[in-house]
Amino acid sequence: MHLTDTEIFILLTLLKIAVVLVITLTSVAYTVLLERKVIALAQNRWGPSRTGPFGLLQPLADGIKLFLKEDLMPLAVERPLFVIAPMIALACALVSIAVVPFGNLTTWHGVDLFQVSDVNIGLLVILGITSIGVYGIALSGWSSNNKYSLLGSLRASAQVISYELALGLSLVGVVMRAGSLRLRDIVGSQTHHGLLSWNIWPQLLGFFIYLMAAYAETNRAPFDLPEAESELVAGYHTEYSSMKFAMFFMAEYANMITVSCVATLLFFGGATSPLGHLLPDNFGGPILTAIFPVLWFVAKVFAFIFLYIWVRSTLPRFRYDQLMSFGWKFLLPLAMVNIVGTALVLAFRS
């Protein structure tokens, strides 16, 4: 049976989507295990250690438990919105991975093997899709008909909108330097001299703003006000159980992976070697040339996820007024200063 070029393209694209989805969901599950293990070490505990060797089957056990738990739904909820809210949150967290280039450009039958979709405005696509994710949180709180859930969703909406501005502005300097919104072009502008070419050096201020805003965007400590258990009883997903609750949980960790991927691409050279010409990506055969950039990318993303977990185990939660003041009165003006400074430097060089 002879397949046409179009059929090969469609099959390879569907295969890429399936592989990326499986890897992302598996990474989400084991990021939870990593977090529990790292925080346990920080607090001098064991963490999960009984289910499987070294507790490696704990994510599987948790998944089975959540899948088999009774799916409770209060009578007074807005049923359609209550059901669709966790789907929106998880879908937005997963779809944005589609434009992330995980390795160098490697084509087979005209299909890029390490990126699901190469879009000219890839950075805008990620920012746009992740911004829509707040609707899942807002709808979950409102549709639950629970005052605690509503307060949690209102906090989340205000927090995400506030920090979305600073996060977007923090990336303007990187876009100005690369002259493109295409993620491969941004990575390509950082490949000349290894790690010395990375945007982290000229855009250190922008990276700091991005990092702080990313913590707040993903509702992670010390910015996890929407889930402040002491006053909100778990916040916007108080009334959720079983797989609906698991979808919110998965969305949070998928968003962690997404912002870690974006930080790697925009500030740390993406899938390129940090050693530049001392250890180029093409030092081996074609297979090694394709695999090594992916390993570099995974290592950088892992470092960011570890930093996320480390901060959670170290810093206490902000008060809500401190959270909002930090975003509007500090990060936002600082992002504007970074844009002006980057523009002046580029104008002086030209």
PDB file of C-alpha atoms in Angstrom, residues 58-328:
ATOM      1  CA  GLN A  58       2.873   6.336  43.559  1.00  0.00           C
ATOM      2  CA  PRO A  59       1.612   8.508  40.619  1.00  0.00           C
ATOM      3  CA  LEU A  60      -0.083   5.421  39.147  1.00  0.00           C
ATOM      4  CA  ALA A  61      -1.706   4.611  42.485  1.00  0.00           C
ATOM      5  CA  ASP A  62      -2.890   8.224  42.877  1.00  0.00           C
ATOM      6  CA  GLY A  63      -4.343   8.192  39.370  1.00  0.00           C
ATOM      7  CA  ILE A  64      -6.245   4.964  39.989  1.00  0.00           C
ATOM      8  CA  LYS A  65      -7.527   6.315  43.319  1.00  0.00           C
ATOM      9  CA  LEU A  66      -8.806   9.569  41.788  1.00  0.00           C
ATOM     10  CA  PHE A  67     -10.361   7.740  38.843  1.00  0.00           C
ATOM     11  CA  LEU A  68     -12.266   5.319  41.100  1.00  0.00           C
ATOM     12  CA  LYS A  69     -13.415   7.846  43.728  1.00  0.00           C
ATOM     13  CA  GLU A  70     -17.083   8.824  43.733  1.00  0.00           C
ATOM     14  CA  ASP A  71     -17.735  11.908  41.598  1.00  0.00           C
ATOM     15  CA  LEU A  72     -19.806  14.100  43.926  1.00  0.00           C
ATOM     16  CA  MET A  73     -21.739  17.073  42.543  1.00  0.00           C
ATOM     17  CA  PRO A  74     -23.758  19.402  44.802  1.00  0.00           C
ATOM     18  CA  LEU A  75     -27.380  19.928  43.789  1.00  0.00           C
ATOM     19  CA  ALA A  76     -27.191  23.737  43.552  1.00  0.00           C
ATOM     20  CA  VAL A  77     -24.309  23.977  41.069  1.00  0.00           C
ATOM     21  CA  GLU A  78     -24.611  25.341  37.526  1.00  0.00           C
ATOM     22  CA  ARG A  79     -24.184  21.888  36.050  1.00  0.00           C
ATOM     23  CA  PRO A  80     -22.871  22.582  32.478  1.00  0.00           C
ATOM     24  CA  LEU A  81     -20.311  25.163  33.607  1.00  0.00           C
ATOM     25  CA  PHE A  82     -19.356  23.068  36.643  1.00  0.00           C
ATOM     26  CA  VAL A  83     -18.465  20.176  34.314  1.00  0.00           C
ATOM     27  CA  ILE A  84     -16.720  22.175  31.598  1.00  0.00           C
ATOM     28  CA  ALA A  85     -14.562  24.353  33.895  1.00  0.00           C
ATOM     29  CA  PRO A  86     -11.862  21.721  34.677  1.00  0.00           C
ATOM     30  CA  MET A  87     -11.824  20.725  31.002  1.00  0.00           C
ATOM     31  CA  ILE A  88     -11.020  24.324  30.007  1.00  0.00           C
ATOM     32  CA  ALA A  89      -8.229  24.558  32.585  1.00  0.00           C
ATOM     33  CA  LEU A  90      -6.571  21.299  31.501  1.00  0.00           C
ATOM     34  CA  ALA A  91      -7.060  21.814  27.752  1.00  0.00           C
ATOM     35  CA  CYS A  92      -5.451  25.270  27.812  1.00  0.00           C
ATOM     36  CA  ALA A  93      -2.520  23.893  29.802  1.00  0.00           C
ATOM     37  CA  LEU A  94      -1.916  21.073  27.302  1.00  0.00           C
ATOM     38  CA  VAL A  95      -2.599  22.812  23.971  1.00  0.00           C
ATOM     39  CA  SER A  96       0.135  25.423  24.463  1.00  0.00           C
ATOM     40  CA  ILE A  97       2.765  22.648  24.424  1.00  0.00           C
ATOM     41  CA  ALA A  98       2.002  22.165  20.713  1.00  0.00           C
ATOM     42  CA  VAL A  99       4.129  25.134  19.581  1.00  0.00           C
ATOM     43  CA  VAL A 100       7.161  24.356  21.774  1.00  0.00           C
ATOM     44  CA  PRO A 101      10.244  23.151  19.826  1.00  0.00           C
ATOM     45  CA  PHE A 102      11.793  20.365  21.917  1.00  0.00           C
ATOM     46  CA  GLY A 103      14.873  19.914  19.733  1.00  0.00           C
ATOM     47  CA  ASN A 104      16.675  21.219  16.696  1.00  0.00           C
ATOM     48  CA  LEU A 105      14.881  21.331  13.367  1.00  0.00           C
ATOM     49  CA  THR A 106      14.827  17.659  12.235  1.00  0.00           C
ATOM     50  CA  THR A 107      12.568  16.799   9.320  1.00  0.00           C
ATOM     51  CA  TRP A 108      11.379  13.473   7.930  1.00  0.00           C
ATOM     52  CA  HIS A 109       9.079  13.425   4.903  1.00  0.00           C
ATOM     53  CA  GLY A 110       8.803  17.186   5.325  1.00  0.00           C
ATOM     54  CA  VAL A 111       7.559  16.936   8.952  1.00  0.00           C
ATOM     55  CA  ASP A 112       9.395  18.524  11.892  1.00  0.00           C
ATOM     56  CA  LEU A 113       9.838  15.663  14.371  1.00  0.00           C
ATOM     57  CA  PHE A 114      10.428  17.798  17.468  1.00  0.00           C
ATOM     58  CA  GLN A 115       7.637  20.360  17.211  1.00  0.00           C
ATOM     59  CA  VAL A 116       3.942  19.699  16.710  1.00  0.00           C
ATOM     60  CA  SER A 117       3.255  23.039  15.013  1.00  0.00           C
ATOM     61  CA  ASP A 118       5.763  25.696  13.946  1.00  0.00           C
ATOM     62  CA  VAL A 119       3.833  28.977  14.066  1.00  0.00           C
ATOM     63  CA  ASN A 120       5.291  32.375  13.140  1.00  0.00           C
ATOM     64  CA  ILE A 121       3.670  33.901  16.222  1.00  0.00           C
ATOM     65  CA  GLY A 122       4.374  30.943  18.524  1.00  0.00           C
ATOM     66  CA  LEU A 123       5.093  33.113  21.566  1.00  0.00           C
ATOM     67  CA  LEU A 124       1.763  34.937  21.194  1.00  0.00           C
ATOM     68  CA  VAL A 125      -0.015  31.595  20.814  1.00  0.00           C
ATOM     69  CA  ILE A 126       1.362  30.398  24.163  1.00  0.00           C
ATOM     70  CA  LEU A 127       0.495  33.652  25.943  1.00  0.00           C
ATOM     71  CA  GLY A 128      -2.990  33.697  24.429  1.00  0.00           C
ATOM     72  CA  ILE A 129      -3.867  30.084  25.239  1.00  0.00           C
ATOM     73  CA  THR A 130      -2.540  30.210  28.797  1.00  0.00           C
ATOM     74  CA  SER A 131      -4.484  33.439  29.388  1.00  0.00           C
ATOM     75  CA  ILE A 132      -7.731  31.658  28.473  1.00  0.00           C
ATOM     76  CA  GLY A 133      -7.034  29.119  31.224  1.00  0.00           C
ATOM     77  CA  VAL A 134      -8.210  31.584  33.878  1.00  0.00           C
ATOM     78  CA  TYR A 135     -11.771  31.089  32.595  1.00  0.00           C
ATOM     79  CA  GLY A 136     -11.675  27.524  33.899  1.00  0.00           C
ATOM     80  CA  ILE A 137     -10.793  28.749  37.384  1.00  0.00           C
ATOM     81  CA  ALA A 138     -13.291  31.636  37.326  1.00  0.00           C
ATOM     82  CA  LEU A 139     -16.138  29.438  36.070  1.00  0.00           C
ATOM     83  CA  SER A 140     -15.380  26.699  38.597  1.00  0.00           C
ATOM     84  CA  GLY A 141     -15.744  29.088  41.516  1.00  0.00           C
ATOM     85  CA  TRP A 142     -18.898  30.774  40.220  1.00  0.00           C
ATOM     86  CA  SER A 143     -20.652  27.564  39.110  1.00  0.00           C
ATOM     87  CA  SER A 144     -19.988  25.823  42.452  1.00  0.00           C
ATOM     88  CA  ASN A 145     -22.500  28.106  44.235  1.00  0.00           C
ATOM     89  CA  ASN A 146     -20.116  28.178  47.194  1.00  0.00           C
ATOM     90  CA  LYS A 147     -18.875  31.423  48.723  1.00  0.00           C
ATOM     91  CA  TYR A 148     -15.431  30.018  49.515  1.00  0.00           C
ATOM     92  CA  SER A 149     -15.043  28.755  45.955  1.00  0.00           C
ATOM     93  CA  LEU A 150     -16.207  32.101  44.575  1.00  0.00           C
ATOM     94  CA  LEU A 151     -13.673  33.985  46.694  1.00  0.00           C
ATOM     95  CA  GLY A 152     -10.927  31.645  45.474  1.00  0.00           C
ATOM     96  CA  SER A 153     -11.872  32.137  41.824  1.00  0.00           C
ATOM     97  CA  LEU A 154     -12.055  35.927  42.221  1.00  0.00           C
ATOM     98  CA  ARG A 155      -8.603  35.930  43.782  1.00  0.00           C
ATOM     99  CA  ALA A 156      -7.285  33.812  40.940  1.00  0.00           C
ATOM    100  CA  SER A 157      -8.821  36.035  38.260  1.00  0.00           C
ATOM    101  CA  ALA A 158      -7.415  39.226  39.747  1.00  0.00           C
ATOM    102  CA  GLN A 159      -4.028  37.601  40.330  1.00  0.00           C
ATOM    103  CA  VAL A 160      -3.651  36.127  36.845  1.00  0.00           C
ATOM    104  CA  ILE A 161      -4.816  39.297  35.059  1.00  0.00           C
ATOM    105  CA  SER A 162      -2.451  41.434  37.135  1.00  0.00           C
ATOM    106  CA  TYR A 163       0.615  39.274  36.583  1.00  0.00           C
ATOM    107  CA  GLU A 164      -0.239  38.519  32.939  1.00  0.00           C
ATOM    108  CA  LEU A 165       0.632  42.140  32.124  1.00  0.00           C
ATOM    109  CA  ALA A 166       4.041  41.967  33.776  1.00  0.00           C
ATOM    110  CA  LEU A 167       4.752  38.547  32.245  1.00  0.00           C
ATOM    111  CA  GLY A 168       3.931  39.702  28.720  1.00  0.00           C
ATOM    112  CA  LEU A 169       5.946  42.908  29.042  1.00  0.00           C
ATOM    113  CA  SER A 170       8.939  41.017  30.450  1.00  0.00           C
ATOM    114  CA  LEU A 171       9.232  39.138  27.147  1.00  0.00           C
ATOM    115  CA  VAL A 172       9.155  42.236  24.927  1.00  0.00           C
ATOM    116  CA  GLY A 173      12.900  42.744  25.357  1.00  0.00           C
ATOM    117  CA  VAL A 174      13.608  39.200  24.112  1.00  0.00           C
ATOM    118  CA  VAL A 175      11.346  39.728  21.092  1.00  0.00           C
ATOM    119  CA  MET A 176      13.070  43.032  20.304  1.00  0.00           C
ATOM    120  CA  ARG A 177      16.485  41.386  20.364  1.00  0.00           C
ATOM    121  CA  ALA A 178      15.394  38.436  18.188  1.00  0.00           C
ATOM    122  CA  GLY A 179      13.210  40.500  15.856  1.00  0.00           C
ATOM    123  CA  SER A 180      10.649  37.695  15.688  1.00  0.00           C
ATOM    124  CA  LEU A 181       7.813  36.031  17.599  1.00  0.00           C
ATOM    125  CA  ARG A 182       8.683  32.612  16.132  1.00  0.00           C
ATOM    126  CA  LEU A 183      10.153  30.424  18.853  1.00  0.00           C
ATOM    127  CA  ARG A 184      12.770  28.803  16.598  1.00  0.00           C
ATOM    128  CA  ASP A 185      13.987  32.264  15.540  1.00  0.00           C
ATOM    129  CA  ILE A 186      14.290  33.342  19.169  1.00  0.00           C
ATOM    130  CA  VAL A 187      16.303  30.198  19.966  1.00  0.00           C
ATOM    131  CA  GLY A 188      18.411  30.700  16.825  1.00  0.00           C
ATOM    132  CA  SER A 189      19.419  34.178  17.983  1.00  0.00           C
ATOM    133  CA  GLN A 190      21.095  32.598  21.050  1.00  0.00           C
ATOM    134  CA  THR A 191      23.297  29.974  19.371  1.00  0.00           C
ATOM    135  CA  HIS A 192      26.411  31.851  18.298  1.00  0.00           C
ATOM    136  CA  HIS A 193      28.671  31.449  21.362  1.00  0.00           C
ATOM    137  CA  GLY A 194      27.006  28.862  23.582  1.00  0.00           C
ATOM    138  CA  LEU A 195      25.755  30.090  26.921  1.00  0.00           C
ATOM    139  CA  LEU A 196      27.400  33.504  26.376  1.00  0.00           C
ATOM    140  CA  SER A 197      24.776  34.145  23.680  1.00  0.00           C
ATOM    141  CA  TRP A 198      21.806  33.328  25.931  1.00  0.00           C
ATOM    142  CA  ASN A 199      19.292  36.102  26.595  1.00  0.00           C
ATOM    143  CA  ILE A 200      19.642  35.611  30.349  1.00  0.00           C
ATOM    144  CA  TRP A 201      22.653  37.960  30.385  1.00  0.00           C
ATOM    145  CA  PRO A 202      21.321  41.043  28.558  1.00  0.00           C
ATOM    146  CA  GLN A 203      17.781  40.339  29.776  1.00  0.00           C
ATOM    147  CA  LEU A 204      18.490  39.444  33.408  1.00  0.00           C
ATOM    148  CA  LEU A 205      15.915  41.986  34.617  1.00  0.00           C
ATOM    149  CA  GLY A 206      13.337  40.645  32.182  1.00  0.00           C
ATOM    150  CA  PHE A 207      14.033  37.085  33.344  1.00  0.00           C
ATOM    151  CA  PHE A 208      13.533  38.078  36.997  1.00  0.00           C
ATOM    152  CA  ILE A 209      10.176  39.680  36.130  1.00  0.00           C
ATOM    153  CA  TYR A 210       9.156  36.649  34.063  1.00  0.00           C
ATOM    154  CA  LEU A 211      10.087  34.246  36.852  1.00  0.00           C
ATOM    155  CA  MET A 212       8.085  36.130  39.498  1.00  0.00           C
ATOM    156  CA  ALA A 213       5.089  36.533  37.182  1.00  0.00           C
ATOM    157  CA  ALA A 214       5.249  32.852  36.203  1.00  0.00           C
ATOM    158  CA  TYR A 215       5.012  31.799  39.853  1.00  0.00           C
ATOM    159  CA  ALA A 216       1.895  33.954  40.235  1.00  0.00           C
ATOM    160  CA  GLU A 217       0.417  32.843  36.882  1.00  0.00           C
ATOM    161  CA  THR A 218       0.579  29.201  37.890  1.00  0.00           C
ATOM    162  CA  ASN A 219      -0.734  29.825  41.438  1.00  0.00           C
ATOM    163  CA  ARG A 220       2.399  28.422  43.003  1.00  0.00           C
ATOM    164  CA  ALA A 221       3.944  29.318  46.370  1.00  0.00           C
ATOM    165  CA  PRO A 222       4.544  31.967  47.529  1.00  0.00           C
ATOM    166  CA  PHE A 223       1.724  33.235  45.254  1.00  0.00           C
ATOM    167  CA  ASP A 224      -0.795  30.407  45.853  1.00  0.00           C
ATOM    168  CA  LEU A 225      -3.522  32.683  47.236  1.00  0.00           C
ATOM    169  CA  PRO A 226      -6.396  31.084  45.254  1.00  0.00           C
ATOM    170  CA  GLU A 227      -5.800  27.873  47.227  1.00  0.00           C
ATOM    171  CA  ALA A 228      -5.133  29.366  50.654  1.00  0.00           C
ATOM    172  CA  GLU A 229      -6.450  26.453  52.706  1.00  0.00           C
ATOM    173  CA  SER A 230      -6.457  28.367  55.995  1.00  0.00           C
ATOM    174  CA  GLU A 231      -9.242  30.753  54.882  1.00  0.00           C
ATOM    175  CA  LEU A 232     -10.670  29.348  51.613  1.00  0.00           C
ATOM    176  CA  VAL A 233     -10.962  25.602  52.303  1.00  0.00           C
ATOM    177  CA  ALA A 234      -8.938  24.731  49.144  1.00  0.00           C
ATOM    178  CA  GLY A 235     -10.288  27.673  47.142  1.00  0.00           C
ATOM    179  CA  TYR A 236     -11.965  27.484  43.752  1.00  0.00           C
ATOM    180  CA  HIS A 237     -12.102  23.652  43.576  1.00  0.00           C
ATOM    181  CA  THR A 238     -13.622  23.064  47.026  1.00  0.00           C
ATOM    182  CA  GLU A 239     -16.705  21.347  45.577  1.00  0.00           C
ATOM    183  CA  TYR A 240     -14.814  19.175  43.082  1.00  0.00           C
ATOM    184  CA  SER A 241     -13.917  15.520  43.528  1.00  0.00           C
ATOM    185  CA  SER A 242     -12.648  12.523  41.601  1.00  0.00           C
ATOM    186  CA  MET A 243     -11.288  13.215  38.094  1.00  0.00           C
ATOM    187  CA  LYS A 244     -12.683  16.773  37.952  1.00  0.00           C
ATOM    188  CA  PHE A 245     -10.425  17.702  40.864  1.00  0.00           C
ATOM    189  CA  ALA A 246      -7.576  15.755  39.252  1.00  0.00           C
ATOM    190  CA  MET A 247      -7.937  17.818  36.060  1.00  0.00           C
ATOM    191  CA  PHE A 248      -7.361  21.058  37.983  1.00  0.00           C
ATOM    192  CA  PHE A 249      -4.398  19.421  39.674  1.00  0.00           C
ATOM    193  CA  MET A 250      -2.976  18.256  36.350  1.00  0.00           C
ATOM    194  CA  ALA A 251      -3.521  21.696  34.791  1.00  0.00           C
ATOM    195  CA  GLU A 252      -1.420  23.352  37.491  1.00  0.00           C
ATOM    196  CA  TYR A 253       1.544  21.054  36.896  1.00  0.00           C
ATOM    197  CA  ALA A 254       1.152  21.181  33.105  1.00  0.00           C
ATOM    198  CA  ASN A 255       1.322  24.979  33.366  1.00  0.00           C
ATOM    199  CA  MET A 256       4.519  24.610  35.380  1.00  0.00           C
ATOM    200  CA  ILE A 257       6.022  22.599  32.540  1.00  0.00           C
ATOM    201  CA  THR A 258       4.828  25.138  29.951  1.00  0.00           C
ATOM    202  CA  VAL A 259       6.329  28.194  31.665  1.00  0.00           C
ATOM    203  CA  SER A 260       9.549  26.225  32.237  1.00  0.00           C
ATOM    204  CA  CYS A 261       9.670  25.448  28.499  1.00  0.00           C
ATOM    205  CA  VAL A 262       9.104  29.121  27.629  1.00  0.00           C
ATOM    206  CA  ALA A 263      11.849  30.247  30.024  1.00  0.00           C
ATOM    207  CA  THR A 264      14.221  27.693  28.485  1.00  0.00           C
ATOM    208  CA  LEU A 265      13.435  28.832  24.945  1.00  0.00           C
ATOM    209  CA  LEU A 266      13.523  32.572  25.540  1.00  0.00           C
ATOM    210  CA  PHE A 267      16.328  32.987  28.062  1.00  0.00           C
ATOM    211  CA  PHE A 268      18.488  29.831  28.044  1.00  0.00           C
ATOM    212  CA  GLY A 269      18.992  28.930  24.397  1.00  0.00           C
ATOM    213  CA  GLY A 270      16.285  26.269  24.085  1.00  0.00           C
ATOM    214  CA  ALA A 271      17.660  22.933  22.903  1.00  0.00           C
ATOM    215  CA  THR A 272      21.126  24.242  22.048  1.00  0.00           C
ATOM    216  CA  SER A 273      24.319  23.137  23.774  1.00  0.00           C
ATOM    217  CA  PRO A 274      25.535  25.538  26.501  1.00  0.00           C
ATOM    218  CA  LEU A 275      29.140  24.797  25.504  1.00  0.00           C
ATOM    219  CA  GLY A 276      28.756  26.099  21.975  1.00  0.00           C
ATOM    220  CA  HIS A 277      31.587  25.052  19.652  1.00  0.00           C
ATOM    221  CA  LEU A 278      33.327  23.112  22.460  1.00  0.00           C
ATOM    222  CA  LEU A 279      30.521  20.549  22.419  1.00  0.00           C
ATOM    223  CA  PRO A 280      28.378  21.169  19.320  1.00  0.00           C
ATOM    224  CA  ASP A 281      25.109  19.327  18.784  1.00  0.00           C
ATOM    225  CA  ASN A 282      26.367  17.692  15.572  1.00  0.00           C
ATOM    226  CA  PHE A 283      29.490  15.973  16.943  1.00  0.00           C
ATOM    227  CA  GLY A 284      28.029  12.461  16.423  1.00  0.00           C
ATOM    228  CA  GLY A 285      26.010  10.726  13.760  1.00  0.00           C
ATOM    229  CA  PRO A 286      22.523  11.798  12.681  1.00  0.00           C
ATOM    230  CA  ILE A 287      20.825   9.993  15.581  1.00  0.00           C
ATOM    231  CA  LEU A 288      23.000  11.639  18.260  1.00  0.00           C
ATOM    232  CA  THR A 289      22.674  14.969  16.470  1.00  0.00           C
ATOM    233  CA  ALA A 290      18.885  14.676  16.838  1.00  0.00           C
ATOM    234  CA  ILE A 291      18.838  13.317  20.409  1.00  0.00           C
ATOM    235  CA  PHE A 292      21.386  15.494  22.238  1.00  0.00           C
ATOM    236  CA  PRO A 293      19.495  18.803  21.774  1.00  0.00           C
ATOM    237  CA  VAL A 294      16.396  17.150  23.236  1.00  0.00           C
ATOM    238  CA  LEU A 295      18.426  16.063  26.270  1.00  0.00           C
ATOM    239  CA  TRP A 296      19.751  19.612  26.736  1.00  0.00           C
ATOM    240  CA  PHE A 297      16.193  20.942  26.558  1.00  0.00           C
ATOM    241  CA  VAL A 298      14.866  18.415  29.084  1.00  0.00           C
ATOM    242  CA  ALA A 299      17.738  19.172  31.487  1.00  0.00           C
ATOM    243  CA  LYS A 300      17.015  22.909  31.394  1.00  0.00           C
ATOM    244  CA  VAL A 301      13.276  22.406  31.900  1.00  0.00           C
ATOM    245  CA  PHE A 302      13.982  20.025  34.795  1.00  0.00           C
ATOM    246  CA  ALA A 303      16.171  22.689  36.428  1.00  0.00           C
ATOM    247  CA  PHE A 304      13.277  25.173  36.333  1.00  0.00           C
ATOM    248  CA  ILE A 305      10.809  22.665  37.754  1.00  0.00           C
ATOM    249  CA  PHE A 306      13.255  21.869  40.555  1.00  0.00           C
ATOM    250  CA  LEU A 307      13.502  25.621  41.260  1.00  0.00           C
ATOM    251  CA  TYR A 308       9.697  25.794  41.471  1.00  0.00           C
ATOM    252  CA  ILE A 309       9.663  23.029  44.061  1.00  0.00           C
ATOM    253  CA  TRP A 310      12.600  24.470  45.986  1.00  0.00           C
ATOM    254  CA  VAL A 311      10.848  27.842  46.316  1.00  0.00           C
ATOM    255  CA  ARG A 312       7.665  26.156  47.546  1.00  0.00           C
ATOM    256  CA  SER A 313       9.560  24.340  50.279  1.00  0.00           C
ATOM    257  CA  THR A 314      11.380  27.532  51.325  1.00  0.00           C
ATOM    258  CA  LEU A 315       9.159  30.629  51.233  1.00  0.00           C
ATOM    259  CA  PRO A 316       5.929  31.391  53.123  1.00  0.00           C
ATOM    260  CA  ARG A 317       2.754  32.572  51.377  1.00  0.00           C
ATOM    261  CA  PHE A 318       2.245  36.308  50.732  1.00  0.00           C
ATOM    262  CA  ARG A 319      -0.725  38.228  52.041  1.00  0.00           C
ATOM    263  CA  TYR A 320      -3.182  39.145  49.293  1.00  0.00           C
ATOM    264  CA  ASP A 321      -2.483  42.889  49.521  1.00  0.00           C
ATOM    265  CA  GLN A 322       1.262  42.158  49.280  1.00  0.00           C
ATOM    266  CA  LEU A 323       0.634  39.991  46.242  1.00  0.00           C
ATOM    267  CA  MET A 324      -1.298  42.662  44.337  1.00  0.00           C
ATOM    268  CA  SER A 325       1.041  45.490  45.341  1.00  0.00           C
ATOM    269  CA  PHE A 326       4.083  43.518  44.222  1.00  0.00           C
ATOM    270  CA  GLY A 327       2.556  42.982  40.774  1.00  0.00           C
ATOM    271  CA  TRP A 328       1.162  46.445  40.076  1.00  0.00           C
TER     272      TRP A 328
END
